[in-house]
XYZ file of C-alpha atoms in Angstrom:
478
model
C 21.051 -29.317 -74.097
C 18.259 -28.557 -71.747
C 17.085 -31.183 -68.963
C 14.111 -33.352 -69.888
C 12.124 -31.557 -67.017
C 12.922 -27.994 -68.972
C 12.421 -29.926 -72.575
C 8.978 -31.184 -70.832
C 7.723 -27.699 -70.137
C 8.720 -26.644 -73.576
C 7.051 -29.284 -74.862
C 3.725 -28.456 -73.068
C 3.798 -25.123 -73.518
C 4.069 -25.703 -77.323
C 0.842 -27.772 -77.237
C -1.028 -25.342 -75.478
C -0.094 -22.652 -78.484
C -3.341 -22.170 -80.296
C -2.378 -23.250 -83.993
C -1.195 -26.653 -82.387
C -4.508 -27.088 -79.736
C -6.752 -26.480 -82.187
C -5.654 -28.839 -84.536
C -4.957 -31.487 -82.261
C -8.783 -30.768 -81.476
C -9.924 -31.067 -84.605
C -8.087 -34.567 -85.408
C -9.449 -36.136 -82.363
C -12.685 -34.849 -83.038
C -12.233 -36.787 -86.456
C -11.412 -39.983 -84.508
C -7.647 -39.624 -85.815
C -4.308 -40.040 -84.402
C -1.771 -36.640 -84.636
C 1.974 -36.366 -82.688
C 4.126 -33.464 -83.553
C 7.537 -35.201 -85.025
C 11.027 -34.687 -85.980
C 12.882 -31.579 -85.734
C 10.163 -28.834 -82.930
C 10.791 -32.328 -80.679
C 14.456 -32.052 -81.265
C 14.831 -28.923 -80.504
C 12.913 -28.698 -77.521
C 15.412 -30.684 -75.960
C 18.459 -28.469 -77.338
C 16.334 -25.240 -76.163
C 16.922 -23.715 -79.963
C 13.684 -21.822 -81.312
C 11.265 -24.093 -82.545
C 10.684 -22.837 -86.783
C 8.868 -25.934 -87.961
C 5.902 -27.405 -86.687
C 5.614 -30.636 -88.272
C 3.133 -33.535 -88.059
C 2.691 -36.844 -88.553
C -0.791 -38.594 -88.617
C -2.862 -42.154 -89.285
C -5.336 -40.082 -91.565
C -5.055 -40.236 -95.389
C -4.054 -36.976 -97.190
C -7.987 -36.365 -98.293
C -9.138 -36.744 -94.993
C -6.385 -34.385 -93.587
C -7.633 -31.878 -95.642
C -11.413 -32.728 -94.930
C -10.432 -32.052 -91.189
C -7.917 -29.124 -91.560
C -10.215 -27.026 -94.567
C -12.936 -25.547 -91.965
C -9.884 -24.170 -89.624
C -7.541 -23.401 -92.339
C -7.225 -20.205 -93.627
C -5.465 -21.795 -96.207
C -4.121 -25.030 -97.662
C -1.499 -26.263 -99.809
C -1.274 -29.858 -101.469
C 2.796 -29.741 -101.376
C 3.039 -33.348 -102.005
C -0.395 -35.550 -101.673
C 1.509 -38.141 -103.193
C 4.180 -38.196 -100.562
C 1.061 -37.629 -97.952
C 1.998 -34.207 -96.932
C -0.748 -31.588 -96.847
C 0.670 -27.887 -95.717
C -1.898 -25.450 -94.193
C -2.240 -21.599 -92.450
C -3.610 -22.120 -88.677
C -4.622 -19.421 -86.164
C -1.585 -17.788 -88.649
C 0.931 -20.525 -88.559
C 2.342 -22.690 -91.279
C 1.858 -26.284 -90.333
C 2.803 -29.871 -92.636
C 1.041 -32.826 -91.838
C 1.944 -36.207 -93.291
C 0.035 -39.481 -93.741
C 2.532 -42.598 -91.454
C 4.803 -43.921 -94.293
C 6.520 -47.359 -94.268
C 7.975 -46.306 -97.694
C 9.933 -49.294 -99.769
C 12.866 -47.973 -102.160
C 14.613 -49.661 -105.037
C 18.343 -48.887 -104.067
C 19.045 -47.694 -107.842
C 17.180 -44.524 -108.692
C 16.268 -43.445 -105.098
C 12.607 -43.369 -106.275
C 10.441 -44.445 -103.584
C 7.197 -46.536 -103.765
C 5.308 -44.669 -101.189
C 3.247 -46.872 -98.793
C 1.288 -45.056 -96.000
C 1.828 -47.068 -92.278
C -0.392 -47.776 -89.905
C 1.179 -46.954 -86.491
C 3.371 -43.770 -85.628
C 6.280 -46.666 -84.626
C 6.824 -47.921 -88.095
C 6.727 -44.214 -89.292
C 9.242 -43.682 -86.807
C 11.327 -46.287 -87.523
C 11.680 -44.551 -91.351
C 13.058 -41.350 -90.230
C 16.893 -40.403 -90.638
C 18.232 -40.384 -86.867
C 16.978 -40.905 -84.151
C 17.194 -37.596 -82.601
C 14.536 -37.070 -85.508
C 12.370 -40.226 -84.570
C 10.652 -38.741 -81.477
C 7.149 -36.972 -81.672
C 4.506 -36.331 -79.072
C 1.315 -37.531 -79.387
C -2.007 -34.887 -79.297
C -3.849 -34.101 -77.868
C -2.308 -36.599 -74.688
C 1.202 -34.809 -74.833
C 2.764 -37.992 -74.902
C 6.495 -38.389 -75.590
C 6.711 -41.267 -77.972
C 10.506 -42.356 -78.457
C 11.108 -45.916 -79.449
C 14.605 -45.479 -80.758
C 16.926 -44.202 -78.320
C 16.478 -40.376 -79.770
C 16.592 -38.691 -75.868
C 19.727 -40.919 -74.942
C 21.858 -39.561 -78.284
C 20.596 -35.996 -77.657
C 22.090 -36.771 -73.778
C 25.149 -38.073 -75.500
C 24.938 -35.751 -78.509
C 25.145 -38.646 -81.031
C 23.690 -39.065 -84.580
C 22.566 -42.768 -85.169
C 19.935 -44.226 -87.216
C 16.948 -45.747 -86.332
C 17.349 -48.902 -88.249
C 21.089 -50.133 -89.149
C 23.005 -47.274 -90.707
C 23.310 -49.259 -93.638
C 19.681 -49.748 -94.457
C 19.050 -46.568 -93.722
C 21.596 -44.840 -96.364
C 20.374 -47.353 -98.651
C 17.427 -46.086 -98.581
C 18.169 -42.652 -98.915
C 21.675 -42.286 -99.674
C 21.317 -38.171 -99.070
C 21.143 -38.786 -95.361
C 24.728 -39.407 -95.361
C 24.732 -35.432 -96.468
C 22.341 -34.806 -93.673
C 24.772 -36.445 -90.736
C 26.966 -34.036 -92.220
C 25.236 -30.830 -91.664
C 23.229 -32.031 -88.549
C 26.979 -32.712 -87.360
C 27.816 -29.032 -88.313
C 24.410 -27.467 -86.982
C 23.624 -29.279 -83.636
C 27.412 -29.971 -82.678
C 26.729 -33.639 -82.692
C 29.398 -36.413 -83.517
C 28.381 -39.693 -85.593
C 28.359 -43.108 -83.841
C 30.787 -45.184 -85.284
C 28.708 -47.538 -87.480
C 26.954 -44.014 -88.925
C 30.885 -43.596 -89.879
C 31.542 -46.662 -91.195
C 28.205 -47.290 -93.540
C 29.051 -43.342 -94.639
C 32.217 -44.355 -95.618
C 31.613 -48.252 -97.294
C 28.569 -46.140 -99.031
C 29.771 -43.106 -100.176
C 29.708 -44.105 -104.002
C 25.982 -44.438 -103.755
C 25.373 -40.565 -102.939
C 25.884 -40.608 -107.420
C 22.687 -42.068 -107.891
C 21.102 -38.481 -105.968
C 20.075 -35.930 -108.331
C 22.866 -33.250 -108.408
C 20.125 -30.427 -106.922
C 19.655 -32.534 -103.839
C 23.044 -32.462 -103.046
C 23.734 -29.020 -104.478
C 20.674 -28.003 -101.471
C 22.149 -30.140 -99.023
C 25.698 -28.567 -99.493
C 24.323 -25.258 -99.075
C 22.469 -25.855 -96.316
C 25.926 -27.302 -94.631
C 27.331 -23.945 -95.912
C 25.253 -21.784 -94.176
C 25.727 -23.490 -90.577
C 27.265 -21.155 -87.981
C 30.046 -23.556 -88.524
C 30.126 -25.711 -91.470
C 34.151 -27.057 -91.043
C 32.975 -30.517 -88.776
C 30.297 -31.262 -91.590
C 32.990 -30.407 -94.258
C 35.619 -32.617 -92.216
C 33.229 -35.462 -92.481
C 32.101 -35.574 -95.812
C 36.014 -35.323 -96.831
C 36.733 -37.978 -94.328
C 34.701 -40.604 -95.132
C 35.296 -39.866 -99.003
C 31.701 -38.496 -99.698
C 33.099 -35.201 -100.933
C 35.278 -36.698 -103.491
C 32.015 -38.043 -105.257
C 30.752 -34.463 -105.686
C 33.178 -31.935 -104.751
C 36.644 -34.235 -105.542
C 38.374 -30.976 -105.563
C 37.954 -30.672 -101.895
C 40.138 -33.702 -100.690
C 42.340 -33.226 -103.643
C 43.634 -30.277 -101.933
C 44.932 -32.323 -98.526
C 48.040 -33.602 -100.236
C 49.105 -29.909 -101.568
C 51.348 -27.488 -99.287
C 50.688 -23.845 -99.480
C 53.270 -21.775 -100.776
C 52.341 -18.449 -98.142
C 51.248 -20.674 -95.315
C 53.980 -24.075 -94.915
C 52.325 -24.303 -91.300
C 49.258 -25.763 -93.252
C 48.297 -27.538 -96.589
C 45.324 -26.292 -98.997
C 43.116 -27.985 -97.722
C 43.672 -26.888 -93.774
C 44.365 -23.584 -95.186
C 40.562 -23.399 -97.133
C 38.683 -24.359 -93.923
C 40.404 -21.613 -92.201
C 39.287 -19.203 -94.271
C 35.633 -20.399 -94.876
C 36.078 -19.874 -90.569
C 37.454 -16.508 -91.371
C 34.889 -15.511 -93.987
C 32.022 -16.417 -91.906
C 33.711 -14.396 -88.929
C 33.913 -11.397 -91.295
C 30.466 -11.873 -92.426
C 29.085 -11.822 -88.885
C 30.864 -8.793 -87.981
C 29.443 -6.609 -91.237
C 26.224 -7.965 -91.689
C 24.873 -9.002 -88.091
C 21.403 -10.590 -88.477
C 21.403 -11.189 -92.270
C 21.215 -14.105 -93.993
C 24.092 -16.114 -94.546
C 26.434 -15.116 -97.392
C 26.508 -18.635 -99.779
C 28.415 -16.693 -102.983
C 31.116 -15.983 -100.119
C 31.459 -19.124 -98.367
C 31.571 -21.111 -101.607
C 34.596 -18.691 -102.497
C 36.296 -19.218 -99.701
C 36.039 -23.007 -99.703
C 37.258 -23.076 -102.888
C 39.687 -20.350 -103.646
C 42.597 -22.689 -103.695
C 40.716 -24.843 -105.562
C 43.111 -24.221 -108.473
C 46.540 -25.463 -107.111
C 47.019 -28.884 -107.276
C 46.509 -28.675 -110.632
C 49.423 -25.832 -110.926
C 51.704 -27.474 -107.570
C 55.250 -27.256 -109.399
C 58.362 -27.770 -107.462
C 61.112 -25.041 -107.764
C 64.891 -25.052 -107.373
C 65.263 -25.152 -103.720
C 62.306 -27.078 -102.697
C 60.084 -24.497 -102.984
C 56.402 -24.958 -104.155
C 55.234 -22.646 -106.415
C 51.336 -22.484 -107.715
C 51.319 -19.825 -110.577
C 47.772 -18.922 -111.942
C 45.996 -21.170 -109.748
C 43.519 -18.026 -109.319
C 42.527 -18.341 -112.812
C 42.714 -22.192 -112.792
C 40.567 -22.156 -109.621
C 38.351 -19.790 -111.614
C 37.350 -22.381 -114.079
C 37.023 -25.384 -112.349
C 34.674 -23.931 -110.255
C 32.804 -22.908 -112.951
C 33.028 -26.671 -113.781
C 31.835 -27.597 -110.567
C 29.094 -25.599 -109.901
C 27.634 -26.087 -113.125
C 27.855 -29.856 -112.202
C 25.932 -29.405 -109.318
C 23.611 -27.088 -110.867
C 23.965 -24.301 -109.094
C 22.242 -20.798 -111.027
C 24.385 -19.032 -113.430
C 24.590 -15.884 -111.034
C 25.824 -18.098 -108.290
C 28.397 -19.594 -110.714
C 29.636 -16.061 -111.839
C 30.189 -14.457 -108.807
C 31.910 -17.385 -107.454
C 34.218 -17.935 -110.565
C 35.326 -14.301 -110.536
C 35.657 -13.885 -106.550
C 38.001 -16.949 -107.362
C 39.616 -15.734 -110.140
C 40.275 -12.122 -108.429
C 41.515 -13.180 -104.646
C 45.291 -12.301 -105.266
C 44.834 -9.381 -106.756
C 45.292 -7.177 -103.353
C 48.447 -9.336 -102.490
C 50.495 -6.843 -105.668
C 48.949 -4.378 -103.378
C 51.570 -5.206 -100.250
C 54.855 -5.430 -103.272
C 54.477 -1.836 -104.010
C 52.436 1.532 -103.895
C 49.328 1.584 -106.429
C 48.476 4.089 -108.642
C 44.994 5.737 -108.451
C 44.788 3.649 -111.207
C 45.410 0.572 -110.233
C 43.114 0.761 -107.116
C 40.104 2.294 -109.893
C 40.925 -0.954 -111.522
C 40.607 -3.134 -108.428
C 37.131 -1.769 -107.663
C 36.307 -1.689 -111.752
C 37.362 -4.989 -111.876
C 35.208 -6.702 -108.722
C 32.176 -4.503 -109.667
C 29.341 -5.173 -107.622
C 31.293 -8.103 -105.559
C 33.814 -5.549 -103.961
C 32.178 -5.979 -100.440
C 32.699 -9.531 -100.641
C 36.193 -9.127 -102.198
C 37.268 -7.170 -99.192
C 35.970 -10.173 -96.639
C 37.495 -12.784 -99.143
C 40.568 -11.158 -99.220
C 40.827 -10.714 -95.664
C 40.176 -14.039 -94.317
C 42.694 -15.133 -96.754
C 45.525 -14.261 -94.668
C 46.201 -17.252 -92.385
C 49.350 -16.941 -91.466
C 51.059 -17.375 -87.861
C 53.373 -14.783 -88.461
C 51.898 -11.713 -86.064
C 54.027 -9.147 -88.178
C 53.105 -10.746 -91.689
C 49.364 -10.771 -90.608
C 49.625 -6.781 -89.112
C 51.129 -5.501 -92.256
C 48.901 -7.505 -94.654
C 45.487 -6.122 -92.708
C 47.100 -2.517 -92.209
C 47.624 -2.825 -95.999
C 44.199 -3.757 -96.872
C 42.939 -0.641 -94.098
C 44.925 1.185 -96.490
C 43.021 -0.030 -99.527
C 40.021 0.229 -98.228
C 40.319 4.076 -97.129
C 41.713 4.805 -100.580
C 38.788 3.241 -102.618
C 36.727 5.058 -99.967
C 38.098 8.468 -100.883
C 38.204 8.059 -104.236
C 34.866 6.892 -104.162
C 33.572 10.079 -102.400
C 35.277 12.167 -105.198
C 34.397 10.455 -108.600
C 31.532 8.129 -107.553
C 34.184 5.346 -108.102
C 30.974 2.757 -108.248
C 29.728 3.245 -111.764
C 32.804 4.268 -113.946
C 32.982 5.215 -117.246
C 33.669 7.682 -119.684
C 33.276 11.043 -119.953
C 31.640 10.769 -123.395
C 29.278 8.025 -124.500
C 28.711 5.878 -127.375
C 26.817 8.609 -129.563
C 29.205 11.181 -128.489
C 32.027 9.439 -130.122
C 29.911 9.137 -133.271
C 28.944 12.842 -133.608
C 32.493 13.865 -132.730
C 34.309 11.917 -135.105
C 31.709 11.289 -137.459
C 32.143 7.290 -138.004
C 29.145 5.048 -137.576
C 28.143 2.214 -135.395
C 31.444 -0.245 -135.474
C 34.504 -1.561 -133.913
C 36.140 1.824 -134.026
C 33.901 3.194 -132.130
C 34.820 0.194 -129.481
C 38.215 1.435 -129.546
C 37.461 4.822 -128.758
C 35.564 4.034 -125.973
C 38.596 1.874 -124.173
C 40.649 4.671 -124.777
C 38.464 7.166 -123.122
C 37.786 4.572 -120.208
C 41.411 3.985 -119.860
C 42.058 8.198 -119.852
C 38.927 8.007 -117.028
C 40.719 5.161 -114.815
C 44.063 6.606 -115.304
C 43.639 10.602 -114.848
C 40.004 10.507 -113.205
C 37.301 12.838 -114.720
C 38.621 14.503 -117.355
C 35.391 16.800 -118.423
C 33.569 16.933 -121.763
C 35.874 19.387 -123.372
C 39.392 18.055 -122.598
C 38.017 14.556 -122.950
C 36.594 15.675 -126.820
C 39.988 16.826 -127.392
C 41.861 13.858 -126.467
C 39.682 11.526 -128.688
C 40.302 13.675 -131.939
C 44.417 13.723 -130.969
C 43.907 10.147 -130.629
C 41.879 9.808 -133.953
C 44.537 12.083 -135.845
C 46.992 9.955 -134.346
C 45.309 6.792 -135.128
C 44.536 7.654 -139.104
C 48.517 8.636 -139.445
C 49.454 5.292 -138.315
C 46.467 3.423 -140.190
């Protein structure tokens, strides 16, 4: 965190920014109040980039946008009822929000919006305190009523009000301590903690794509395991992911050091570590980081002892496969989301028949046939998969996967391994062997794509010839 003298000058140097001093112009002009709140106060303090610039104000969404239309280049009514009014000034995106002293019902999280009168009670409705601080404008002043410099000092997440009333309110802030936990490196006081954990059943009355936004905004943290710790720990995650926790109590057959669930976080780490390394400045990779989370997602529905004591979980890849299907859907997450999470699932042990034995040409076509356009992320999956203390293990499993790789690479520069398929099409196969539109010609096909993934390009000739042997051959046994 910076000093206050340092977070001062940031401050001040924000104000004087042209989108933010002409606007705090034009609202005193009016004869109305305007602070800058929440999260550009915040992190002036922890000297991270300021993306948002969000205000708060005593003037009624239609006279906001009487004051803000002559210096607007544009302006959005996001959410008059909720008092917010978004607008384009001197080329910057700015919200401003009527004061709110909201009352909710504690059933249906439905608020009965009330706008406040004074910045303080505003305040005093915001999630934690660190949030609760604005400065006023034009007069730069700091106003913090709640504490919110002393928990950014002792990098603490509290509440303005009790904890209690607070989550009560809106039980999706208990989601929020979670990824502010993950994304500012903050811990939770210990009554934050405790009303998380006596409250976690009431995060069922949020709509599943609340928390389906706030879990993927967790995700995509430089380093979503503390907020993923939390959530387990105080028995949130069991109300919406209860696959998660379920996973603590099962030991991992490849890795005895650690169960599933110690395991998964590891390789969400992993993943993300990958990620970094291949795609530097991109966004983050959600599809991946959901895999990894819940690859293992599978086993403690397949945990069966063996003779021995060993632990065996046998086709928890295609167990794991469905219930995230299951769970995603649950949490509404889009159907493209939901495939490519189910199949990077379903397909992360493939590679590990790789290390028992030498594949065919083949079987490598049908590793990259098989992952299709997820291959990239297969590769990452695969390799933060391996978790295991064992420094000879780990070097032969990644020299084995190097080996992959470079294979599917070479075969890719010969036979442009990326979009497969036969060497005669559909209407081929009807002009050759005469036959209309039907499940023979089907069959045909998947012979001619297995001939192509087993032998490579076979050419239009040779290939024509092999379908009428297999025809002939077919009819005879018909």
């Amino acid at each position: 965190m910076h000093s206050v003298a340092q977070a001062v000058e940031r401050l001040d140097a924000l104000a004087a920014t042209e989108p933010v001093a002409v606007l705090a112009h034009a609202f005193a002009e009016a004869g109305h109040e305007l602070a800058l709140v929440g999260g550009p106060v915040r992190d002036a303090f922890l000297g991270r980039p300021v993306t948002d610039l969000d205000f708060t104000t005593d003037a009624t969404p239609d006279e906001t946008l009487r004051i803000v239309e002559p210096i607007a280049s544009a302006t959005w009514d996001v959410g008059r009822q909720f008092g917010t009014i978004a607008a384009r000034i001197r080329g910057e995106q700015v919200e401003i929000t009527t004061y709110r002293s909201d009352v909710y019902d504690g059933e249906t999280r439905k608020p009965e919006v009330a706008f406040g009168d004074t910045i303080e009670d505003d305040l005093l409705r915001r999630d934690f305190t660190v949030n609760a601080m604005a400065l006023r404008l034009p007069q730069r002043e700091l106003v913090d009523v709640h504490g919110g410099v002393e928990d950014l000092l002792a990098e603490r997440l509290h509440t303005p009000q009790t904890a209690e009333v607070s989550f009560r309110d809106d039980p999706l802030r208990m989601m929020r301590a979670a990824r502010f936990t993950a994304q500012l490196g903050f811990t939770v006081s210990d009554e934050v903690r405790q009303a998380m954990t006596d409250l976690a059943d009431s995060i069922e009355i949020v709509s599943a794509e609340r928390v389906r936004d706030e879990l993927v905004k967790l995700l995509d943290t430089a380093d979503p395991v503390p907020g993923i710790r939390l959530l387990v720990d105080t028995g949130l995650a069991e109300r919406f992911l209860p696959e998660l926790p379920a996973m603590r109590l099962e030991i991992d057959e490849h890795h005895h050091h650690k169960d599933v669930y110690e395991h998964s976080l590891t390789v969400l780490t992993q993943a993300i570590g990958y990620e970094a390394e291949r795609h530097a400045g991109e966004a983050p990779d959600t599809v991946l980081r959901l895999a990894a989370l819940l690859h293992d997602i599978g086993k403690p529905a397949t945990r069966k002892l063996e003779p021995g004591g060993a632990v065996s979980f046998h086709h928890h890849d295609l167990v794991g496969s469905k219930l995230v299907k299951k769970r995603l859907r649950a949490l509404r997450f889009d159907n493209d989301t939901i495939a490519a999470v189910a199949r990077l699932v379903e397909l992360h042990l493939r590679f590990f028949g790789y290390t028992e034995g030498a594949w065919t040409d083949s079987a490598v076509r049908r590793y990259v046939r098989d992952a299709g356009p997820l291959l990239e992320r297969l590769h990452e999956l695969t390799r933060s998969d391996v978790t295991t203390r064992n420094r000879r293990k780990a070097d032969r499993l990644g020299f084995a996967y190097d080996d992959l790789e470079q294979r599917i690479a070479a075969l890719a520069e010969q036979e442009e391994l990326d979009s497969i398929r036969p060497d005669l099409t559909g209407d081929d196969i009807m002009r050759i062997l005469d036959i209309r539109p039907g499940r023979a010609v089907g069959e045909a096909y998947r012979y001619l794509l297995e001939l192509r993934m087993d032998e490579g390009p076979l050419g239009s000739d040779e290939a024509e010839a092999r379908l009428r042997a297999w025809w002939a051959d077919r009819d005879a046994t018909a």
